[in-house]
Amino acid sequence: RPAGNPDRFIPSTIPVGLPDAQRTPSTTLHIRQTRLNLDFRSPTSLGSELRTFAEIDFFGPDAPFDPRVRHFYGQLANFLVGQTWTTFTDPDAFPDSLDDNGSSVAIKLRQAQVRYTQRLKSGQSLAFALERPLVESRQITETGASYSPAPDGVVRYRVGKQELAFGHI
């Protein structure tokens, strides 16, 4: 497959400078990047709606087209519980692209979490989250397995374009 990675568009895997004898056309069609989602929104007696969101793709680990859960969460007012983008991720900063991998500089980690987000004055918000810990750099048990005794705590403050006249920080 001289076009590079058969599952994703990764320009660094495309061979260049091949002799004519090794250059062959290559096309791969599959459903792995296909995303299916359900988004339910229901009014509640609390005055805010309950949102339940689920999304899968077909990049599962066990077979070529296994479903994989990307997002699955419930949100009521300021509280979110489930798996979605980590609080560090800024989906608003993702560039518009047909490339499934997107920007190489974007944090695109999905984490199980409990998050509280409070809107402040116009264009500002403060979020607190407890997230599934990343254990690559934490304790190692006697068996060699990674272990973290506590969830990751995350705080995010966001200033919007009303104060900045462009974008957000």
mmCIF file with all atom_site columns, C-alpha atoms in Angstrom:
data_model
loop_
_atom_site.group_PDB
_atom_site.id
_atom_site.type_symbol
_atom_site.label_atom_id
_atom_site.label_alt_id
_atom_site.label_comp_id
_atom_site.label_asym_id
_atom_site.label_entity_id
_atom_site.label_seq_id
_atom_site.pdbx_PDB_ins_code
_atom_site.Cartn_x
_atom_site.Cartn_y
_atom_site.Cartn_z
_atom_site.occupancy
_atom_site.B_iso_or_equiv
_atom_site.pdbx_formal_charge
_atom_site.auth_seq_id
_atom_site.auth_comp_id
_atom_site.auth_asym_id
_atom_site.auth_atom_id
_atom_site.pdbx_PDB_model_num
ATOM 1   C CA . ARG A 1 1   ? 0.000   0.000  0.000   1.00 0.00 ? 1   ARG A CA 1
ATOM 2   C CA . PRO A 1 2   ? 2.214   2.819  -1.175  1.00 0.00 ? 2   PRO A CA 1
ATOM 3   C CA . ALA A 1 3   ? -0.405  5.449  -0.265  1.00 0.00 ? 3   ALA A CA 1
ATOM 4   C CA . GLY A 1 4   ? 0.568   5.195  3.421   1.00 0.00 ? 4   GLY A CA 1
ATOM 5   C CA . ASN A 1 5   ? -1.599  4.119  6.340   1.00 0.00 ? 5   ASN A CA 1
ATOM 6   C CA . PRO A 1 6   ? -4.715  2.285  5.066   1.00 0.00 ? 6   PRO A CA 1
ATOM 7   C CA . ASP A 1 7   ? -6.936  3.475  7.956   1.00 0.00 ? 7   ASP A CA 1
ATOM 8   C CA . ARG A 1 8   ? -6.028  7.115  8.437   1.00 0.00 ? 8   ARG A CA 1
ATOM 9   C CA . PHE A 1 9   ? -4.650  10.002 6.433   1.00 0.00 ? 9   PHE A CA 1
ATOM 10  C CA . ILE A 1 10  ? -1.168  10.429 7.902   1.00 0.00 ? 10  ILE A CA 1
ATOM 11  C CA . PRO A 1 11  ? 0.952   12.350 5.403   1.00 0.00 ? 11  PRO A CA 1
ATOM 12  C CA . SER A 1 12  ? 4.221   11.209 7.004   1.00 0.00 ? 12  SER A CA 1
ATOM 13  C CA . THR A 1 13  ? 3.411   7.578  6.031   1.00 0.00 ? 13  THR A CA 1
ATOM 14  C CA . ILE A 1 14  ? 3.124   8.359  2.313   1.00 0.00 ? 14  ILE A CA 1
ATOM 15  C CA . PRO A 1 15  ? 6.307   7.192  0.623   1.00 0.00 ? 15  PRO A CA 1
ATOM 16  C CA . VAL A 1 16  ? 7.945   9.724  -1.669  1.00 0.00 ? 16  VAL A CA 1
ATOM 17  C CA . GLY A 1 17  ? 10.666  9.350  -4.261  1.00 0.00 ? 17  GLY A CA 1
ATOM 18  C CA . LEU A 1 18  ? 9.738   5.793  -5.264  1.00 0.00 ? 18  LEU A CA 1
ATOM 19  C CA . PRO A 1 19  ? 11.025  4.456  -8.575  1.00 0.00 ? 19  PRO A CA 1
ATOM 20  C CA . ASP A 1 20  ? 8.370   4.130  -11.295 1.00 0.00 ? 20  ASP A CA 1
ATOM 21  C CA . ALA A 1 21  ? 8.258   0.334  -10.881 1.00 0.00 ? 21  ALA A CA 1
ATOM 22  C CA . GLN A 1 22  ? 7.059   0.714  -7.261  1.00 0.00 ? 22  GLN A CA 1
ATOM 23  C CA . ARG A 1 23  ? 4.448   3.384  -7.952  1.00 0.00 ? 23  ARG A CA 1
ATOM 24  C CA . THR A 1 24  ? 1.023   1.793  -8.096  1.00 0.00 ? 24  THR A CA 1
ATOM 25  C CA . PRO A 1 25  ? -2.419  3.283  -7.580  1.00 0.00 ? 25  PRO A CA 1
ATOM 26  C CA . SER A 1 26  ? -3.954  2.523  -4.217  1.00 0.00 ? 26  SER A CA 1
ATOM 27  C CA . THR A 1 27  ? -7.464  3.146  -2.959  1.00 0.00 ? 27  THR A CA 1
ATOM 28  C CA . THR A 1 28  ? -8.909  2.035  0.341   1.00 0.00 ? 28  THR A CA 1
ATOM 29  C CA . LEU A 1 29  ? -12.598 2.325  1.159   1.00 0.00 ? 29  LEU A CA 1
ATOM 30  C CA . HIS A 1 30  ? -13.953 1.393  4.580   1.00 0.00 ? 30  HIS A CA 1
ATOM 31  C CA . ILE A 1 31  ? -16.334 2.584  7.289   1.00 0.00 ? 31  ILE A CA 1
ATOM 32  C CA . ARG A 1 32  ? -13.895 2.969  10.173  1.00 0.00 ? 32  ARG A CA 1
ATOM 33  C CA . GLN A 1 33  ? -14.145 6.793  10.391  1.00 0.00 ? 33  GLN A CA 1
ATOM 34  C CA . THR A 1 34  ? -17.934 6.689  10.154  1.00 0.00 ? 34  THR A CA 1
ATOM 35  C CA . ARG A 1 35  ? -19.507 8.160  13.273  1.00 0.00 ? 35  ARG A CA 1
ATOM 36  C CA . LEU A 1 36  ? -23.006 7.399  14.449  1.00 0.00 ? 36  LEU A CA 1
ATOM 37  C CA . ASN A 1 37  ? -24.495 9.413  17.272  1.00 0.00 ? 37  ASN A CA 1
ATOM 38  C CA . LEU A 1 38  ? -27.686 9.841  19.223  1.00 0.00 ? 38  LEU A CA 1
ATOM 39  C CA . ASP A 1 39  ? -28.452 13.105 20.987  1.00 0.00 ? 39  ASP A CA 1
ATOM 40  C CA . PHE A 1 40  ? -31.537 13.188 23.221  1.00 0.00 ? 40  PHE A CA 1
ATOM 41  C CA . ARG A 1 41  ? -32.723 16.340 24.962  1.00 0.00 ? 41  ARG A CA 1
ATOM 42  C CA . SER A 1 42  ? -35.624 16.203 27.398  1.00 0.00 ? 42  SER A CA 1
ATOM 43  C CA . PRO A 1 43  ? -37.187 18.901 29.563  1.00 0.00 ? 43  PRO A CA 1
ATOM 44  C CA . THR A 1 44  ? -37.072 18.312 33.318  1.00 0.00 ? 44  THR A CA 1
ATOM 45  C CA . SER A 1 45  ? -38.982 19.674 36.287  1.00 0.00 ? 45  SER A CA 1
ATOM 46  C CA . LEU A 1 46  ? -35.746 21.427 37.372  1.00 0.00 ? 46  LEU A CA 1
ATOM 47  C CA . GLY A 1 47  ? -36.140 23.998 34.607  1.00 0.00 ? 47  GLY A CA 1
ATOM 48  C CA . SER A 1 48  ? -33.216 22.767 32.527  1.00 0.00 ? 48  SER A CA 1
ATOM 49  C CA . GLU A 1 49  ? -33.043 20.034 29.937  1.00 0.00 ? 49  GLU A CA 1
ATOM 50  C CA . LEU A 1 50  ? -31.432 16.640 30.361  1.00 0.00 ? 50  LEU A CA 1
ATOM 51  C CA . ARG A 1 51  ? -29.081 15.828 27.508  1.00 0.00 ? 51  ARG A CA 1
ATOM 52  C CA . THR A 1 52  ? -27.952 12.278 26.791  1.00 0.00 ? 52  THR A CA 1
ATOM 53  C CA . PHE A 1 53  ? -25.353 11.866 24.051  1.00 0.00 ? 53  PHE A CA 1
ATOM 54  C CA . ALA A 1 54  ? -23.724 8.735  22.606  1.00 0.00 ? 54  ALA A CA 1
ATOM 55  C CA . GLU A 1 55  ? -21.346 8.428  19.655  1.00 0.00 ? 55  GLU A CA 1
ATOM 56  C CA . ILE A 1 56  ? -19.483 5.471  18.166  1.00 0.00 ? 56  ILE A CA 1
ATOM 57  C CA . ASP A 1 57  ? -17.071 4.892  15.313  1.00 0.00 ? 57  ASP A CA 1
ATOM 58  C CA . PHE A 1 58  ? -15.615 1.657  13.943  1.00 0.00 ? 58  PHE A CA 1
ATOM 59  C CA . PHE A 1 59  ? -12.024 1.776  15.195  1.00 0.00 ? 59  PHE A CA 1
ATOM 60  C CA . GLY A 1 60  ? -12.598 -0.891 17.887  1.00 0.00 ? 60  GLY A CA 1
ATOM 61  C CA . PRO A 1 61  ? -9.606  -2.948 19.059  1.00 0.00 ? 61  PRO A CA 1
ATOM 62  C CA . ASP A 1 62  ? -10.774 -6.505 18.351  1.00 0.00 ? 62  ASP A CA 1
ATOM 63  C CA . ALA A 1 63  ? -11.670 -6.607 14.666  1.00 0.00 ? 63  ALA A CA 1
ATOM 64  C CA . PRO A 1 64  ? -11.365 -4.386 11.599  1.00 0.00 ? 64  PRO A CA 1
ATOM 65  C CA . PHE A 1 65  ? -14.829 -2.846 12.030  1.00 0.00 ? 65  PHE A CA 1
ATOM 66  C CA . ASP A 1 66  ? -15.609 -3.192 15.747  1.00 0.00 ? 66  ASP A CA 1
ATOM 67  C CA . PRO A 1 67  ? -17.690 -0.367 17.195  1.00 0.00 ? 67  PRO A CA 1
ATOM 68  C CA . ARG A 1 68  ? -15.799 1.892  19.613  1.00 0.00 ? 68  ARG A CA 1
ATOM 69  C CA . VAL A 1 69  ? -17.445 4.294  22.057  1.00 0.00 ? 69  VAL A CA 1
ATOM 70  C CA . ARG A 1 70  ? -16.185 7.825  21.469  1.00 0.00 ? 70  ARG A CA 1
ATOM 71  C CA . HIS A 1 71  ? -18.595 9.789  23.634  1.00 0.00 ? 71  HIS A CA 1
ATOM 72  C CA . PHE A 1 72  ? -21.273 8.673  26.093  1.00 0.00 ? 72  PHE A CA 1
ATOM 73  C CA . TYR A 1 73  ? -22.481 11.155 28.672  1.00 0.00 ? 73  TYR A CA 1
ATOM 74  C CA . GLY A 1 74  ? -25.417 12.768 30.391  1.00 0.00 ? 74  GLY A CA 1
ATOM 75  C CA . GLN A 1 75  ? -25.651 16.481 31.103  1.00 0.00 ? 75  GLN A CA 1
ATOM 76  C CA . LEU A 1 76  ? -28.083 18.263 33.383  1.00 0.00 ? 76  LEU A CA 1
ATOM 77  C CA . ALA A 1 77  ? -27.696 22.013 33.831  1.00 0.00 ? 77  ALA A CA 1
ATOM 78  C CA . ASN A 1 78  ? -24.027 22.600 34.747  1.00 0.00 ? 78  ASN A CA 1
ATOM 79  C CA . PHE A 1 79  ? -23.161 18.952 35.502  1.00 0.00 ? 79  PHE A CA 1
ATOM 80  C CA . LEU A 1 80  ? -21.781 16.445 33.011  1.00 0.00 ? 80  LEU A CA 1
ATOM 81  C CA . VAL A 1 81  ? -21.113 12.758 33.800  1.00 0.00 ? 81  VAL A CA 1
ATOM 82  C CA . GLY A 1 82  ? -19.669 10.236 31.348  1.00 0.00 ? 82  GLY A CA 1
ATOM 83  C CA . GLN A 1 83  ? -17.000 9.982  28.661  1.00 0.00 ? 83  GLN A CA 1
ATOM 84  C CA . THR A 1 84  ? -16.271 12.916 26.395  1.00 0.00 ? 84  THR A CA 1
ATOM 85  C CA . TRP A 1 85  ? -13.439 15.329 25.592  1.00 0.00 ? 85  TRP A CA 1
ATOM 86  C CA . THR A 1 86  ? -11.181 15.914 28.573  1.00 0.00 ? 86  THR A CA 1
ATOM 87  C CA . THR A 1 87  ? -11.602 19.297 30.204  1.00 0.00 ? 87  THR A CA 1
ATOM 88  C CA . PHE A 1 88  ? -8.202  20.208 28.700  1.00 0.00 ? 88  PHE A CA 1
ATOM 89  C CA . THR A 1 89  ? -9.595  19.799 25.159  1.00 0.00 ? 89  THR A CA 1
ATOM 90  C CA . ASP A 1 90  ? -10.949 22.794 23.274  1.00 0.00 ? 90  ASP A CA 1
ATOM 91  C CA . PRO A 1 91  ? -13.178 21.448 20.452  1.00 0.00 ? 91  PRO A CA 1
ATOM 92  C CA . ASP A 1 92  ? -13.865 25.031 19.342  1.00 0.00 ? 92  ASP A CA 1
ATOM 93  C CA . ALA A 1 93  ? -10.195 25.300 18.321  1.00 0.00 ? 93  ALA A CA 1
ATOM 94  C CA . PHE A 1 94  ? -10.256 22.234 16.034  1.00 0.00 ? 94  PHE A CA 1
ATOM 95  C CA . PRO A 1 95  ? -9.756  23.371 12.442  1.00 0.00 ? 95  PRO A CA 1
ATOM 96  C CA . ASP A 1 96  ? -12.398 22.493 9.869   1.00 0.00 ? 96  ASP A CA 1
ATOM 97  C CA . SER A 1 97  ? -10.916 19.575 7.970   1.00 0.00 ? 97  SER A CA 1
ATOM 98  C CA . LEU A 1 98  ? -11.868 16.428 6.094   1.00 0.00 ? 98  LEU A CA 1
ATOM 99  C CA . ASP A 1 99  ? -8.843  14.767 7.700   1.00 0.00 ? 99  ASP A CA 1
ATOM 100 C CA . ASP A 1 100 ? -10.122 12.440 10.443  1.00 0.00 ? 100 ASP A CA 1
ATOM 101 C CA . ASN A 1 101 ? -6.896  12.912 12.416  1.00 0.00 ? 101 ASN A CA 1
ATOM 102 C CA . GLY A 1 102 ? -7.279  16.684 12.421  1.00 0.00 ? 102 GLY A CA 1
ATOM 103 C CA . SER A 1 103 ? -4.540  18.968 13.674  1.00 0.00 ? 103 SER A CA 1
ATOM 104 C CA . SER A 1 104 ? -1.463  17.365 15.167  1.00 0.00 ? 104 SER A CA 1
ATOM 105 C CA . VAL A 1 105 ? -1.357  19.997 17.902  1.00 0.00 ? 105 VAL A CA 1
ATOM 106 C CA . ALA A 1 106 ? -4.888  19.499 19.243  1.00 0.00 ? 106 ALA A CA 1
ATOM 107 C CA . ILE A 1 107 ? -5.502  17.617 22.490  1.00 0.00 ? 107 ILE A CA 1
ATOM 108 C CA . LYS A 1 108 ? -8.040  15.006 21.399  1.00 0.00 ? 108 LYS A CA 1
ATOM 109 C CA . LEU A 1 109 ? -8.307  12.826 24.481  1.00 0.00 ? 109 LEU A CA 1
ATOM 110 C CA . ARG A 1 110 ? -11.658 11.473 25.620  1.00 0.00 ? 110 ARG A CA 1
ATOM 111 C CA . GLN A 1 111 ? -11.935 10.711 29.345  1.00 0.00 ? 111 GLN A CA 1
ATOM 112 C CA . ALA A 1 112 ? -14.477 9.339  31.781  1.00 0.00 ? 112 ALA A CA 1
ATOM 113 C CA . GLN A 1 113 ? -15.277 12.272 34.047  1.00 0.00 ? 113 GLN A CA 1
ATOM 114 C CA . VAL A 1 114 ? -17.569 14.247 36.304  1.00 0.00 ? 114 VAL A CA 1
ATOM 115 C CA . ARG A 1 115 ? -17.532 17.943 35.367  1.00 0.00 ? 115 ARG A CA 1
ATOM 116 C CA . TYR A 1 116 ? -19.162 21.096 36.691  1.00 0.00 ? 116 TYR A CA 1
ATOM 117 C CA . THR A 1 117 ? -19.104 24.188 34.462  1.00 0.00 ? 117 THR A CA 1
ATOM 118 C CA . GLN A 1 118 ? -20.238 27.595 35.715  1.00 0.00 ? 118 GLN A CA 1
ATOM 119 C CA . ARG A 1 119 ? -20.821 30.431 33.275  1.00 0.00 ? 119 ARG A CA 1
ATOM 120 C CA . LEU A 1 120 ? -19.527 33.704 34.631  1.00 0.00 ? 120 LEU A CA 1
ATOM 121 C CA . LYS A 1 121 ? -20.053 37.122 33.097  1.00 0.00 ? 121 LYS A CA 1
ATOM 122 C CA . SER A 1 122 ? -20.481 37.240 29.333  1.00 0.00 ? 122 SER A CA 1
ATOM 123 C CA . GLY A 1 123 ? -18.114 34.997 27.445  1.00 0.00 ? 123 GLY A CA 1
ATOM 124 C CA . GLN A 1 124 ? -16.393 33.534 30.512  1.00 0.00 ? 124 GLN A CA 1
ATOM 125 C CA . SER A 1 125 ? -16.686 30.166 32.220  1.00 0.00 ? 125 SER A CA 1
ATOM 126 C CA . LEU A 1 126 ? -15.022 28.138 34.944  1.00 0.00 ? 126 LEU A CA 1
ATOM 127 C CA . ALA A 1 127 ? -14.996 24.315 34.898  1.00 0.00 ? 127 ALA A CA 1
ATOM 128 C CA . PHE A 1 128 ? -13.990 21.805 37.560  1.00 0.00 ? 128 PHE A CA 1
ATOM 129 C CA . ALA A 1 129 ? -13.620 18.114 36.719  1.00 0.00 ? 129 ALA A CA 1
ATOM 130 C CA . LEU A 1 130 ? -12.551 14.793 38.169  1.00 0.00 ? 130 LEU A CA 1
ATOM 131 C CA . GLU A 1 131 ? -11.316 12.593 35.331  1.00 0.00 ? 131 GLU A CA 1
ATOM 132 C CA . ARG A 1 132 ? -10.071 9.058  34.847  1.00 0.00 ? 132 ARG A CA 1
ATOM 133 C CA . PRO A 1 133 ? -6.383  9.266  35.646  1.00 0.00 ? 133 PRO A CA 1
ATOM 134 C CA . LEU A 1 134 ? -3.717  8.859  33.013  1.00 0.00 ? 134 LEU A CA 1
ATOM 135 C CA . VAL A 1 135 ? -1.303  6.411  34.548  1.00 0.00 ? 135 VAL A CA 1
ATOM 136 C CA . GLU A 1 136 ? 1.713   6.485  32.227  1.00 0.00 ? 136 GLU A CA 1
ATOM 137 C CA . SER A 1 137 ? 3.807   8.514  34.652  1.00 0.00 ? 137 SER A CA 1
ATOM 138 C CA . ARG A 1 138 ? 2.346   7.427  37.984  1.00 0.00 ? 138 ARG A CA 1
ATOM 139 C CA . GLN A 1 139 ? 3.056   4.550  40.326  1.00 0.00 ? 139 GLN A CA 1
ATOM 140 C CA . ILE A 1 140 ? 3.975   1.123  39.036  1.00 0.00 ? 140 ILE A CA 1
ATOM 141 C CA . THR A 1 141 ? 2.730   -1.877 41.063  1.00 0.00 ? 141 THR A CA 1
ATOM 142 C CA . GLU A 1 142 ? 4.755   -4.978 41.905  1.00 0.00 ? 142 GLU A CA 1
ATOM 143 C CA . THR A 1 143 ? 3.305   -6.687 38.815  1.00 0.00 ? 143 THR A CA 1
ATOM 144 C CA . GLY A 1 144 ? 4.471   -3.836 36.572  1.00 0.00 ? 144 GLY A CA 1
ATOM 145 C CA . ALA A 1 145 ? 0.970   -2.441 35.987  1.00 0.00 ? 145 ALA A CA 1
ATOM 146 C CA . SER A 1 146 ? 0.388   1.305  36.125  1.00 0.00 ? 146 SER A CA 1
ATOM 147 C CA . TYR A 1 147 ? -1.723  2.487  39.017  1.00 0.00 ? 147 TYR A CA 1
ATOM 148 C CA . SER A 1 148 ? -3.119  5.784  40.172  1.00 0.00 ? 148 SER A CA 1
ATOM 149 C CA . PRO A 1 149 ? -4.915  5.957  43.512  1.00 0.00 ? 149 PRO A CA 1
ATOM 150 C CA . ALA A 1 150 ? -6.880  9.118  42.679  1.00 0.00 ? 150 ALA A CA 1
ATOM 151 C CA . PRO A 1 151 ? -8.602  10.738 39.715  1.00 0.00 ? 151 PRO A CA 1
ATOM 152 C CA . ASP A 1 152 ? -7.078  13.677 37.882  1.00 0.00 ? 152 ASP A CA 1
ATOM 153 C CA . GLY A 1 153 ? -8.406  17.039 39.042  1.00 0.00 ? 153 GLY A CA 1
ATOM 154 C CA . VAL A 1 154 ? -8.800  19.647 36.300  1.00 0.00 ? 154 VAL A CA 1
ATOM 155 C CA . VAL A 1 155 ? -9.707  23.341 36.480  1.00 0.00 ? 155 VAL A CA 1
ATOM 156 C CA . ARG A 1 156 ? -10.310 25.391 33.323  1.00 0.00 ? 156 ARG A CA 1
ATOM 157 C CA . TYR A 1 157 ? -11.015 29.111 32.999  1.00 0.00 ? 157 TYR A CA 1
ATOM 158 C CA . ARG A 1 158 ? -12.142 30.387 29.609  1.00 0.00 ? 158 ARG A CA 1
ATOM 159 C CA . VAL A 1 159 ? -12.365 33.972 28.387  1.00 0.00 ? 159 VAL A CA 1
ATOM 160 C CA . GLY A 1 160 ? -14.464 34.492 25.270  1.00 0.00 ? 160 GLY A CA 1
ATOM 161 C CA . LYS A 1 161 ? -14.410 36.854 22.352  1.00 0.00 ? 161 LYS A CA 1
ATOM 162 C CA . GLN A 1 162 ? -16.560 39.533 24.018  1.00 0.00 ? 162 GLN A CA 1
ATOM 163 C CA . GLU A 1 163 ? -13.560 40.535 26.153  1.00 0.00 ? 163 GLU A CA 1
ATOM 164 C CA . LEU A 1 164 ? -10.861 39.809 23.549  1.00 0.00 ? 164 LEU A CA 1
ATOM 165 C CA . ALA A 1 165 ? -12.479 41.033 20.294  1.00 0.00 ? 165 ALA A CA 1
ATOM 166 C CA . PHE A 1 166 ? -11.341 37.729 18.695  1.00 0.00 ? 166 PHE A CA 1
ATOM 167 C CA . GLY A 1 167 ? -11.486 34.026 19.571  1.00 0.00 ? 167 GLY A CA 1
ATOM 168 C CA . HIS A 1 168 ? -11.029 32.816 23.137  1.00 0.00 ? 168 HIS A CA 1
ATOM 169 C CA . ILE A 1 169 ? -8.343  31.804 25.621  1.00 0.00 ? 169 ILE A CA 1
#
